[in-house]
Amino acid sequence: MNKTMTLLSAALLMAGTVTSCQKTTSTRSVYDRQFENYPTYNGDDLELSVDSTGTHFRMWSPKAEEVTLNLYDTELNGDPYKTINMTFNPENGIWTASEPTQLYGKYYTFKVKHDGKWLAETPGVWAKAVGANGKRAAIIDFANTNPEGWASDKGPQVDNFTDVIIYEMHHRDFSMSPTSGIANKGKFLALTENGTVSPEGEKTGIDHLKELGVTHVHILPSYDYNSVDETNLQANTYNWGYDPQNYNAPEGSYSTNPSDPATRVKEMKEMVKALHDAGIGVIMDVVYNHTAENDGSNFELTAPGYYHRHWDDGSYSDASGCGNETASDLQQMRDYIINSVKYWADEYHIDGFRFDLMAIHDTETMNQVAAELKKINPSIFVYGEGWTAGDSPLPAEQRALKENVANMEGIAVFSDDIRDAVKGHYSNAEDRGFATGKPGNEETVKIGIVASTAHPQVDYSKGNNSKFPYAASPQMIVNYVSCHDDLTLTDKLRKSMPDATDEERMSAAKLAQTIVFTSQGTPFMFAGEEIFRDKKGVHNSYQSPDSINAIDWSLKAANRDQMDYYKGLIALRKAHPAFRMTTADQIAKHLVFDEIDSEKTPNLISYTLKDNANGDSWKEIKVIFNGSDQAQSVELPQGIWQAAVKDGKVDPEAGLANLSGTVSVAPRSALIVKR
Ligand code: CA
């Protein structure tokens, strides 16, 4: 703990996230420290349950003076057909009301009286179905939302998290372009369509994912978020969705009918089922760290002052950069996060969770998240951003920071080390990295290659972003060079290599991804990189139009060579467990770097995976990265070596060439040989 504490700096608190939200401010201050001692309630029947005796409402709000329940016939507008005063139980902080019939098809809200004032209506924090714009909770029969074959539906089995290959995508990016050939553009159902092609006849949609070979898609926030008006979808408003409104219901704009509360549930399940049938797992991006609104959030309208953190003066603290942060260290919020991900895993068969600004949460909460999800399905993968976007009242040693990941068994963090070292710093568009010829990043790339684990040949004192081996296992690290945040890899290369050709930039992209896909840890890529998609230089496109964000699938035919390279890299990784070692000890024993003086020969890294590492069929694999714009000569140990990666081509069967003695490694390229 002390070691970590001394290394924390302001820079580490913001290691690579942009603020993708409209900042909310507030004047009301309601925090009550006594809350920490209030009774909590952890039943799975919170807010709504329907059984043979009727419909039951149980709302947690220990400080409320009065609570009423409003029942409606409609999702929006009109008066309640009935209003009920709920009854309080001080022993568990719960307000209850019951109706003797099953109210399927009806809607409800709660209204809380606090400090003598009635707050605005809220669907509560546990609405599992909602009408358009999520203003009223809906009562639906979930048994009727399951697609055919749902009972036997299962995601891919994952034995080790280093076997996972993640493809991060936004629903609209993936399918909105007319070139996608997809009918349900921007919808959950886009991922259920088979046989779709680009104008040039290249596979798109789910067939493209199968062709590429990724094991999991990571979908950007797909719970009900705030920013898109679901009653005016013709406006084609775009948002990433980092503005949570109802955490336990799907986003309406991704459904074909946001006004029918069951449709979004059904269609999201159909998406999951179709992906599972294709052998692909579904990871959800979850943003429990803050809410879109402060005083107007469902948390505040339900239990004012409880769910968010505050500074001593009573003001909202703001580690999210969006105006507030939630309080996972308080029992009811901790249980909320845990129960919410369990719900998605159970009801929607979700295979993994990516925690946005995970370090706003405490390590204890994250450990309980991982442990509880493992009970449901040991294949569920949990990872997150091991940083915050601002300071927090939560002590640094309790934060789920990447520097604390060794204390979080079953959780992985993004490696900003490899990201910035390979392509250049995320926040400085012109900055170059190892793959684009900037010297001085070699040791940090090595930190990435060994997944931030302790290795006898890696000198962490020379690390750019980290100064100690923070990961206890490669299963704690997710490697990447770009994601939805910041510039796409294509745009980064265009800005940092202004005088180069796109052909040269594509070589650099191949090298950058070769480093990611051969490094220890779990590889992660951003959708469309495999066809060299860009976002016209926009680095924070969270509300940019489709014209910036949508992937142009005609690029697939145009950049077919790039696609083939990515596909080859993925096939190579899948075929060779040497790239997917499962423990730090294995890496220290089987991965040996060649001693290269980076002062004399910068931008060159060479290492061997030896002795059939992790049960690999190849006895020895030599991996050489040349990030300079000059060819570099490398001496291969005695014998004949077969090339699996050479001159911008990949052959997982290692049939590209037979090599021996001194070999030349082309500028900005990787050479991978085996014997
Ligand atoms: Ca919404």
XYZ file of C-alpha atoms and ligand atoms in Angstrom:
676
model
C 0.000 0.000 0.000
C 2.749 2.444 0.935
C 4.599 1.692 -2.239
C 1.522 2.498 -4.256
C 0.780 5.615 -2.287
C 4.155 7.176 -2.907
C 3.739 6.642 -6.626
C 0.356 8.197 -6.971
C 0.429 11.508 -8.660
C -2.103 13.865 -10.125
C -1.110 12.672 -13.590
C -1.967 9.095 -12.723
C -5.438 10.091 -11.660
C -6.280 11.037 -15.212
C -4.424 8.520 -17.318
C -6.323 8.788 -20.505
C -9.922 9.669 -20.333
C -11.739 12.569 -21.821
C -14.823 13.989 -20.224
C -17.589 12.787 -22.474
C -20.485 14.428 -20.715
C -22.188 17.735 -20.184
C -20.955 18.816 -16.777
C -23.793 19.147 -14.302
C -23.708 21.647 -11.476
C -25.903 21.906 -8.476
C -26.629 24.240 -5.634
C -28.468 21.888 -3.331
C -26.486 20.190 -0.639
C -28.203 17.460 1.265
C -25.479 15.132 2.420
C -26.087 13.743 5.864
C -23.199 11.894 7.490
C -25.671 9.968 9.628
C -26.592 8.122 6.445
C -23.582 5.897 6.902
C -25.325 4.361 9.903
C -28.725 4.004 8.330
C -30.190 0.547 7.722
C -29.668 -0.881 4.252
C -31.648 -3.436 2.310
C -30.184 -5.998 -0.079
C -33.201 -8.004 -1.248
C -33.629 -8.732 -4.951
C -37.244 -7.533 -4.710
C -36.322 -3.865 -4.423
C -38.858 -1.456 -5.866
C -40.960 -3.950 -7.832
C -41.969 -7.586 -7.669
C -44.952 -9.337 -9.174
C -46.273 -12.645 -7.902
C -49.527 -14.568 -7.625
C -50.708 -12.298 -4.801
C -50.266 -9.102 -6.778
C -47.777 -6.317 -7.440
C -45.453 -5.181 -4.654
C -43.375 -2.011 -4.287
C -40.464 -1.760 -1.833
C -38.468 1.423 -2.026
C -35.351 2.121 0.056
C -35.239 5.671 1.388
C -34.443 5.754 5.137
C -34.490 9.555 5.436
C -37.662 10.290 3.473
C -40.498 11.931 5.414
C -43.200 10.584 3.114
C -43.214 8.559 -0.083
C -46.057 8.189 -2.561
C -46.427 5.703 -5.377
C -48.054 6.867 -8.613
C -49.608 4.327 -10.964
C -50.128 5.244 -14.616
C -51.702 3.784 -17.722
C -49.193 5.495 -20.001
C -45.430 5.949 -20.313
C -45.591 9.744 -20.643
C -48.126 12.510 -19.944
C -51.479 12.188 -18.182
C -52.255 11.913 -14.478
C -51.789 8.837 -12.332
C -54.844 6.627 -12.226
C -53.991 5.980 -8.612
C -51.680 7.436 -5.961
C -50.797 5.438 -2.838
C -49.104 6.597 0.359
C -46.365 4.084 1.081
C -45.686 2.657 4.549
C -42.285 2.969 6.236
C -40.322 0.297 8.064
C -37.534 2.014 10.058
C -35.736 -1.288 10.578
C -34.658 -1.584 6.956
C -35.385 1.881 5.542
C -38.001 0.470 3.189
C -41.278 2.025 2.079
C -43.865 -0.487 0.877
C -47.156 -0.640 -1.000
C -48.991 -3.494 -2.665
C -51.778 -3.913 -5.185
C -53.745 -7.154 -5.217
C -53.463 -7.710 -8.992
C -50.647 -8.211 -11.486
C -50.280 -4.762 -13.010
C -48.604 -5.830 -16.262
C -48.804 -3.037 -18.829
C -48.954 -0.280 -16.184
C -46.282 2.275 -15.235
C -45.179 3.726 -11.897
C -43.122 6.438 -10.273
C -42.188 7.336 -6.710
C -42.331 10.765 -5.102
C -40.249 11.492 -2.013
C -40.786 14.194 0.607
C -37.467 15.398 1.985
C -36.794 18.329 4.334
C -40.444 19.314 4.067
C -40.404 19.476 0.255
C -41.749 17.098 -2.347
C -39.082 16.157 -4.887
C -39.777 15.419 -8.544
C -41.155 12.033 -9.575
C -38.671 9.234 -10.202
C -38.940 5.715 -11.615
C -36.591 4.772 -8.765
C -33.138 3.239 -9.121
C -34.250 -0.306 -9.916
C -36.509 0.178 -12.946
C -35.897 -2.890 -15.111
C -38.248 -1.723 -17.835
C -39.126 1.839 -18.764
C -41.143 3.825 -21.270
C -39.654 6.335 -23.715
C -36.975 8.510 -22.128
C -37.047 6.420 -18.975
C -39.310 8.736 -17.004
C -41.704 6.052 -15.741
C -40.907 2.499 -14.780
C -42.907 -0.160 -16.593
C -44.387 -3.358 -15.234
C -43.784 -6.132 -17.748
C -43.618 -9.906 -17.611
C -39.988 -10.743 -18.284
C -40.899 -14.361 -19.045
C -42.341 -13.033 -22.310
C -39.148 -11.249 -23.350
C -36.955 -14.282 -23.931
C -35.970 -15.255 -27.468
C -36.398 -18.834 -28.628
C -33.718 -21.095 -27.155
C -32.888 -18.606 -24.370
C -32.938 -21.228 -21.625
C -29.994 -23.005 -23.212
C -28.233 -19.815 -24.377
C -24.635 -19.504 -23.214
C -21.673 -17.300 -24.045
C -18.233 -18.676 -24.859
C -16.423 -20.507 -22.088
C -13.307 -18.648 -20.979
C -10.644 -20.648 -19.168
C -8.157 -17.796 -18.905
C -8.881 -14.115 -19.434
C -5.751 -13.847 -21.607
C -7.650 -15.965 -24.178
C -10.204 -13.184 -24.646
C -9.904 -10.881 -27.686
C -11.986 -7.742 -27.231
C -13.623 -5.662 -29.975
C -14.992 -2.362 -28.625
C -17.947 -0.996 -30.568
C -20.800 1.495 -30.524
C -24.119 0.380 -31.990
C -24.386 3.343 -34.338
C -20.723 3.348 -35.409
C -21.056 -0.261 -36.416
C -24.187 -0.176 -38.528
C -25.361 3.367 -39.376
C -23.494 3.815 -42.640
C -25.467 2.839 -45.754
C -22.325 0.841 -46.650
C -23.060 -1.553 -43.757
C -25.856 -3.180 -45.761
C -27.591 -3.694 -42.411
C -31.363 -3.128 -42.166
C -31.656 -2.302 -38.438
C -29.138 0.534 -38.465
C -28.012 1.733 -35.041
C -30.135 -0.873 -33.280
C -29.465 -3.894 -31.073
C -30.937 -5.942 -33.915
C -28.102 -4.891 -36.237
C -26.048 -7.577 -34.529
C -28.612 -10.255 -35.336
C -28.462 -9.884 -39.126
C -26.553 -12.507 -41.055
C -25.448 -12.277 -44.669
C -24.973 -8.497 -44.797
C -22.329 -7.077 -47.139
C -20.746 -3.780 -48.166
C -21.362 -2.350 -51.660
C -18.165 -4.138 -52.728
C -19.464 -7.463 -51.408
C -17.323 -7.634 -48.248
C -18.950 -9.149 -45.160
C -20.292 -6.671 -42.587
C -22.101 -6.951 -39.239
C -21.922 -10.176 -37.299
C -20.391 -12.009 -40.279
C -17.530 -9.504 -40.236
C -16.920 -10.222 -36.546
C -16.813 -13.950 -37.265
C -14.423 -13.408 -40.149
C -12.133 -11.254 -37.990
C -12.091 -13.829 -35.202
C -12.587 -11.719 -32.079
C -13.944 -13.627 -29.066
C -15.948 -10.819 -27.407
C -17.616 -7.584 -28.397
C -17.523 -4.808 -25.843
C -20.570 -2.636 -26.448
C -20.462 0.991 -25.357
C -23.082 1.897 -22.728
C -26.326 0.138 -23.575
C -28.290 0.750 -20.371
C -30.810 3.602 -20.558
C -28.897 6.826 -20.837
C -30.031 10.418 -20.772
C -28.863 12.305 -23.828
C -30.841 10.946 -26.772
C -34.520 11.933 -27.006
C -36.266 8.614 -27.502
C -39.462 10.332 -28.638
C -37.661 11.920 -31.589
C -35.413 9.275 -33.062
C -35.818 10.845 -36.502
C -33.351 13.471 -35.259
C -30.648 10.775 -35.364
C -28.919 12.114 -32.279
C -25.640 10.437 -31.432
C -24.116 9.896 -28.013
C -21.659 7.436 -26.513
C -23.950 7.022 -23.521
C -21.693 7.886 -20.587
C -24.635 9.705 -19.014
C -26.484 7.041 -17.040
C -30.164 7.408 -16.252
C -31.666 3.948 -15.586
C -28.917 1.431 -14.903
C -31.059 -1.681 -15.153
C -32.997 -1.137 -18.372
C -31.649 -1.116 -21.933
C -31.327 2.154 -23.869
C -34.477 2.891 -25.834
C -32.889 4.491 -28.889
C -31.214 1.163 -29.707
C -34.601 -0.545 -29.866
C -37.057 -0.394 -32.748
C -39.779 0.944 -30.418
C -38.720 2.820 -27.257
C -42.379 3.334 -26.324
C -42.967 -0.368 -25.832
C -40.992 -1.220 -22.683
C -40.665 -4.908 -23.564
C -39.249 -4.288 -27.045
C -35.864 -2.982 -25.913
C -35.530 -5.886 -23.480
C -36.414 -8.465 -26.135
C -34.205 -6.952 -28.796
C -31.173 -6.683 -26.559
C -31.614 -10.337 -25.636
C -31.929 -11.239 -29.314
C -28.635 -9.459 -29.922
C -26.940 -11.386 -27.124
C -28.387 -14.661 -28.411
C -27.232 -14.017 -31.994
C -23.718 -13.176 -30.834
C -23.620 -16.221 -28.584
C -24.805 -18.397 -31.475
C -21.827 -17.001 -33.418
C -19.532 -17.989 -30.540
C -18.985 -14.377 -29.493
C -19.329 -13.070 -25.929
C -20.951 -9.754 -24.986
C -19.252 -7.314 -22.622
C -21.167 -4.280 -21.380
C -19.591 -0.943 -20.640
C -20.986 0.091 -17.241
C -20.823 3.578 -15.761
C -21.814 3.286 -12.118
C -19.236 5.941 -11.223
C -21.521 8.940 -11.832
C -25.004 9.943 -12.936
C -26.022 12.220 -15.811
C -27.724 14.597 -13.424
C -26.930 15.629 -9.855
C -30.069 16.627 -7.932
C -32.246 15.369 -10.786
C -30.727 11.875 -10.832
C -32.846 8.925 -9.782
C -30.394 8.333 -6.928
C -30.989 11.811 -5.480
C -34.739 11.745 -6.078
C -34.958 8.378 -4.317
C -32.640 8.727 -1.323
C -31.397 12.336 -1.346
C -27.786 12.754 -0.291
C -26.943 9.086 -0.042
C -25.638 7.573 -3.266
C -23.197 10.314 -4.291
C -19.975 11.326 -2.555
C -19.590 14.804 -1.134
C -16.815 17.011 0.145
C -16.886 18.149 3.763
C -18.736 21.344 2.808
C -21.595 19.204 1.510
C -20.932 19.846 -2.182
C -20.813 17.019 -4.691
C -17.325 15.690 -5.264
C -16.510 15.127 -8.920
C -13.943 12.434 -9.669
C -15.813 11.714 -12.911
C -15.389 15.189 -14.367
C -19.118 15.095 -15.098
C -20.330 16.883 -11.971
C -20.587 14.089 -9.427
C -19.337 10.661 -8.365
C -21.098 7.786 -6.654
C -20.251 6.324 -3.249
C -19.427 2.629 -3.706
C -17.927 2.641 -0.211
C -21.424 3.054 1.280
C -23.230 -0.257 1.721
C -26.426 0.424 -0.206
C -24.462 1.785 -3.218
C -21.995 -1.086 -3.088
C -24.822 -3.601 -3.024
C -26.499 -1.682 -5.822
C -23.507 -2.051 -8.158
C -23.090 -5.718 -7.289
C -26.791 -6.528 -7.694
C -27.005 -4.575 -10.928
C -24.188 -6.449 -12.704
C -25.552 -9.727 -11.327
C -28.912 -8.814 -12.822
C -27.401 -8.173 -16.272
C -25.473 -11.429 -16.079
C -28.567 -13.410 -15.060
C -31.317 -11.775 -17.110
C -29.324 -10.842 -20.244
C -26.523 -13.458 -20.138
C -23.863 -10.738 -20.287
C -20.321 -12.166 -20.429
C -18.281 -9.293 -19.085
C -18.296 -5.800 -17.658
C -16.013 -2.890 -18.455
C -16.063 -0.401 -15.587
C -15.767 3.202 -16.636
C -13.458 5.222 -14.350
C -13.202 2.178 -12.136
C -10.919 3.919 -9.629
C -13.903 5.972 -8.441
C -15.029 2.670 -6.935
C -13.222 1.109 -4.011
C -11.239 -2.120 -4.320
C -13.532 -3.914 -1.859
C -16.558 -3.272 -4.069
C -14.706 -4.448 -7.170
C -13.520 -7.597 -5.404
C -17.088 -8.384 -4.399
C -18.274 -7.692 -7.961
C -15.769 -10.210 -9.348
C -16.515 -12.810 -6.680
C -20.295 -12.578 -7.074
C -20.162 -12.711 -10.876
C -17.876 -15.715 -10.761
C -20.593 -17.571 -8.855
C -23.008 -16.942 -11.742
C -20.544 -17.705 -14.534
C -16.767 -18.163 -14.089
C -16.257 -17.008 -17.703
C -17.391 -13.452 -16.918
C -14.541 -11.007 -17.481
C -14.363 -7.797 -15.417
C -11.987 -4.990 -16.296
C -11.910 -1.251 -16.134
C -10.173 2.043 -16.313
C -7.796 2.052 -13.362
C -7.945 5.797 -12.951
C -10.301 8.680 -12.149
C -10.920 11.942 -13.995
C -10.519 14.140 -10.931
C -9.848 14.040 -7.213
C -12.120 12.110 -4.885
C -12.762 12.026 -1.140
C -12.095 8.256 -1.365
C -8.542 7.674 -0.076
C -6.172 6.682 -2.921
C -5.255 3.389 -1.269
C -8.910 2.312 -1.421
C -9.432 3.277 -5.060
C -9.581 0.599 -7.752
C -6.559 2.173 -9.428
C -4.356 0.227 -11.813
C -1.626 0.588 -9.173
C -3.880 -1.365 -6.781
C -4.873 -4.109 -9.232
C -2.688 -6.680 -7.485
C -5.225 -6.445 -4.650
C -8.103 -7.209 -7.009
C -8.127 -10.863 -7.967
C -10.273 -11.442 -11.040
C -10.165 -7.817 -12.238
C -8.095 -6.395 -15.076
C -7.098 -2.821 -15.892
C -6.284 -1.060 -19.129
C -2.573 -0.600 -19.758
C -2.049 3.054 -20.552
C 1.636 2.111 -20.451
C 1.567 0.166 -23.701
C -0.993 2.516 -25.250
C 1.037 5.687 -24.921
C 4.448 4.067 -25.433
C 3.482 2.425 -28.726
C 1.632 5.253 -30.489
C 2.608 8.395 -28.525
C 0.855 10.233 -25.731
C -2.935 10.183 -25.899
C -3.396 13.861 -25.138
C -0.771 15.216 -27.522
C -1.913 14.491 -31.075
C 1.484 15.115 -32.666
C 3.455 13.025 -30.182
C 4.910 9.824 -31.628
C 5.652 6.534 -29.936
C 7.750 3.412 -30.397
C 5.879 2.291 -33.524
C 6.231 5.693 -35.139
C 9.920 6.206 -34.583
C 10.175 8.138 -31.333
C 13.049 6.845 -29.194
C 12.844 6.475 -25.418
C 9.749 4.299 -25.219
C 11.476 0.924 -25.430
C 11.376 0.085 -21.715
C 7.711 1.089 -21.429
C 6.821 -1.105 -24.414
C 8.605 -3.940 -22.609
C 6.455 -3.209 -19.543
C 3.503 -3.745 -21.858
C 4.936 -6.926 -23.371
C 5.253 -8.530 -19.914
C 1.801 -7.226 -18.893
C 3.207 -5.014 -16.118
C 4.366 -8.065 -14.164
C 7.740 -8.347 -12.457
C 10.375 -9.464 -14.966
C 14.139 -9.717 -14.352
C 14.988 -7.864 -17.570
C 12.508 -4.992 -17.302
C 13.632 -1.841 -15.526
C 10.486 -0.201 -14.214
C 12.386 2.897 -13.142
C 12.515 3.764 -16.852
C 8.756 3.382 -17.318
C 6.941 6.421 -18.690
C 3.624 5.915 -16.871
C 4.395 3.322 -14.175
C 7.375 2.800 -11.947
C 6.706 -0.631 -10.518
C 5.272 -3.968 -11.720
C 1.719 -3.371 -10.606
C 0.120 -6.510 -12.032
C 0.430 -9.780 -10.154
C -0.709 -11.694 -13.237
C -1.109 -11.087 -16.991
C -4.819 -11.744 -16.426
C -4.942 -8.328 -14.745
C -3.964 -6.384 -17.870
C -5.846 -5.277 -20.990
C -3.556 -4.062 -23.780
C -4.625 -1.538 -26.382
C -3.456 1.316 -28.531
C -6.790 3.023 -29.065
C -10.442 2.958 -28.046
C -13.523 5.166 -28.400
C -11.784 7.885 -26.347
C -9.199 10.128 -27.962
C -8.033 9.914 -31.564
C -8.608 6.704 -33.491
C -5.361 4.982 -34.385
C -5.759 6.185 -37.992
C -6.271 9.813 -36.944
C -3.420 9.613 -34.440
C -1.101 8.353 -37.174
C -2.275 11.036 -39.600
C -1.594 13.769 -37.030
C 1.682 12.406 -35.724
C 3.065 11.388 -39.148
C 1.939 14.422 -41.187
C 4.429 13.898 -43.991
C 3.903 10.160 -44.361
C 1.637 8.363 -46.815
C -1.374 6.379 -45.624
C 0.508 3.290 -46.775
C 3.308 4.110 -44.330
C 0.761 4.839 -41.623
C -0.883 1.487 -42.241
C 2.490 -0.176 -41.700
C 2.772 1.667 -38.394
C -0.778 0.573 -37.471
C 0.114 -3.036 -38.238
C 3.226 -2.804 -36.066
C 1.294 -1.145 -33.226
C -1.369 -3.865 -33.248
C 1.221 -6.632 -33.590
C 2.686 -5.405 -30.310
C -0.792 -5.454 -28.704
C -1.802 -8.862 -30.073
C 1.454 -10.620 -29.168
C 1.912 -9.039 -25.741
C 1.025 -10.883 -22.561
C -2.342 -9.832 -21.149
C -5.653 -9.472 -22.993
C -5.751 -7.643 -26.349
C -8.395 -5.010 -27.027
C -9.138 -3.210 -30.288
C -11.482 -0.463 -31.377
C -14.053 -1.371 -34.025
C -13.011 -0.469 -37.541
C -9.278 -0.221 -36.915
C -8.970 -3.401 -38.924
C -10.117 -1.475 -42.011
C -8.276 1.752 -41.093
C -11.419 3.686 -40.116
C -11.002 7.244 -38.901
C -13.156 9.869 -37.199
C -12.025 12.798 -39.364
C -9.601 13.871 -36.642
C -12.259 14.360 -33.951
C -10.782 13.131 -30.660
C -13.837 13.393 -28.398
C -16.687 12.380 -30.686
C -19.145 11.519 -27.896
C -21.873 13.652 -29.437
C -20.560 14.108 -32.968
C -22.896 13.111 -35.792
C -22.896 9.785 -37.587
C -20.908 11.453 -40.368
C -17.940 11.470 -37.954
C -18.615 8.276 -36.038
C -20.116 5.756 -38.452
C -17.733 3.194 -39.901
C -17.558 3.362 -43.688
C -17.599 -0.304 -44.665
C -16.340 0.461 -48.170
C -12.965 0.820 -46.460
C -12.935 -2.940 -46.025
C -12.444 -3.613 -49.740
C -10.137 -0.614 -50.093
C -7.956 -1.726 -47.156
C -8.389 -5.489 -47.517
C -4.700 -6.044 -46.831
C -5.085 -4.350 -43.431
C -8.098 -6.525 -42.611
C -6.196 -9.663 -43.587
C -3.318 -8.660 -41.343
C -5.555 -8.146 -38.288
C -7.372 -11.393 -39.022
C -4.004 -13.143 -39.282
C -2.758 -11.643 -36.020
C -5.877 -12.848 -34.216
C -5.540 -16.316 -35.708
C -1.854 -16.383 -34.708
C -2.686 -15.433 -31.128
C -5.481 -17.990 -30.918
C -3.240 -20.757 -32.263
C -0.331 -19.991 -29.937
C -0.708 -20.041 -26.167
C 2.844 -18.645 -25.845
C 1.264 -15.208 -26.403
C -1.365 -15.938 -23.747
C 0.574 -17.012 -20.671
C -1.505 -17.143 -17.522
C 0.935 -16.339 -14.707
C 3.697 -13.848 -14.002
C 6.075 -16.731 -13.218
C 5.553 -18.249 -16.662
C 6.394 -14.919 -18.297
C 9.531 -14.413 -16.193
C 10.666 -17.935 -17.094
C 9.724 -18.207 -20.780
C 10.050 -14.658 -22.135
C 13.637 -13.531 -22.661
C 14.551 -10.158 -24.131
C 17.606 -9.771 -26.346
C 19.965 -7.207 -24.908
C 19.736 -4.189 -27.203
C 21.297 -0.842 -26.366
C 18.403 1.542 -26.977
C 20.785 4.514 -27.020
C 22.627 3.054 -30.003
C 19.732 1.210 -31.665
C 16.505 2.911 -30.683
C 13.056 1.634 -31.609
C 14.155 -1.984 -31.773
C 12.871 -4.675 -29.411
C 13.545 -8.374 -29.752
C 12.554 -11.225 -27.479
C 12.175 -14.983 -27.443
C 9.330 -17.093 -26.128
C 11.220 -20.242 -25.273
C 10.684 -23.866 -24.303
C 7.166 -24.344 -25.661
C 5.884 -21.490 -23.528
C 2.451 -22.178 -21.994
C 2.288 -25.510 -23.840
C 2.847 -23.969 -27.272
C 3.488 -26.308 -30.210
C 6.352 -24.021 -31.273
C 9.508 -24.601 -29.246
C 10.942 -21.155 -29.749
C 9.322 -17.998 -31.074
C 11.349 -14.889 -31.798
C 9.469 -11.597 -31.881
C 11.170 -8.513 -33.320
C 9.663 -5.034 -33.493
C 11.291 -2.317 -35.577
C 9.624 1.038 -34.943
C 12.168 3.123 -36.831
C 11.764 4.337 -40.391
C 14.922 2.463 -41.385
C 15.398 -1.258 -41.935
C 17.295 -2.898 -39.051
C 19.562 -5.926 -39.169
C 19.082 -8.623 -36.598
C 21.125 -11.775 -36.062
C 19.002 -14.897 -35.632
C 20.432 -17.662 -33.458
C 21.839 -20.604 -35.390
C 19.376 -22.693 -37.349
C 16.522 -22.282 -39.774
C 13.587 -20.141 -38.669
C 10.138 -20.033 -40.288
C 8.415 -16.669 -40.513
C 4.865 -16.156 -39.265
C 4.945 -12.345 -39.524
C 7.133 -10.546 -42.042
C 6.948 -7.385 -44.163
C 3.342 -6.629 -43.265
C 2.041 -10.163 -43.823
C 0.883 -12.792 -41.319
C 0.750 -16.535 -41.774
C -0.253 -18.393 -38.609
C 1.276 -21.518 -40.183
C 4.659 -19.745 -40.379
C 5.033 -20.374 -44.095
C 6.090 -16.889 -45.195
C 9.832 -17.608 -45.481
C 12.692 -19.699 -44.143
C 15.299 -17.470 -42.556
C 18.736 -17.850 -40.993
C 21.704 -15.735 -39.956
C 21.419 -11.989 -40.357
C 17.984 -10.791 -41.399
C 16.696 -7.374 -42.270
C 13.553 -6.145 -40.552
C 11.665 -3.645 -42.701
C 10.947 -0.121 -41.403
C 7.950 0.066 -39.011
C 7.334 -3.654 -39.093
C 7.355 -6.799 -37.021
C 9.189 -10.018 -37.744
C 7.978 -13.115 -35.921
C 9.793 -16.369 -36.582
C 9.699 -19.792 -34.980
C 11.614 -23.047 -34.853
Ca -32.437 6.792 -22.910
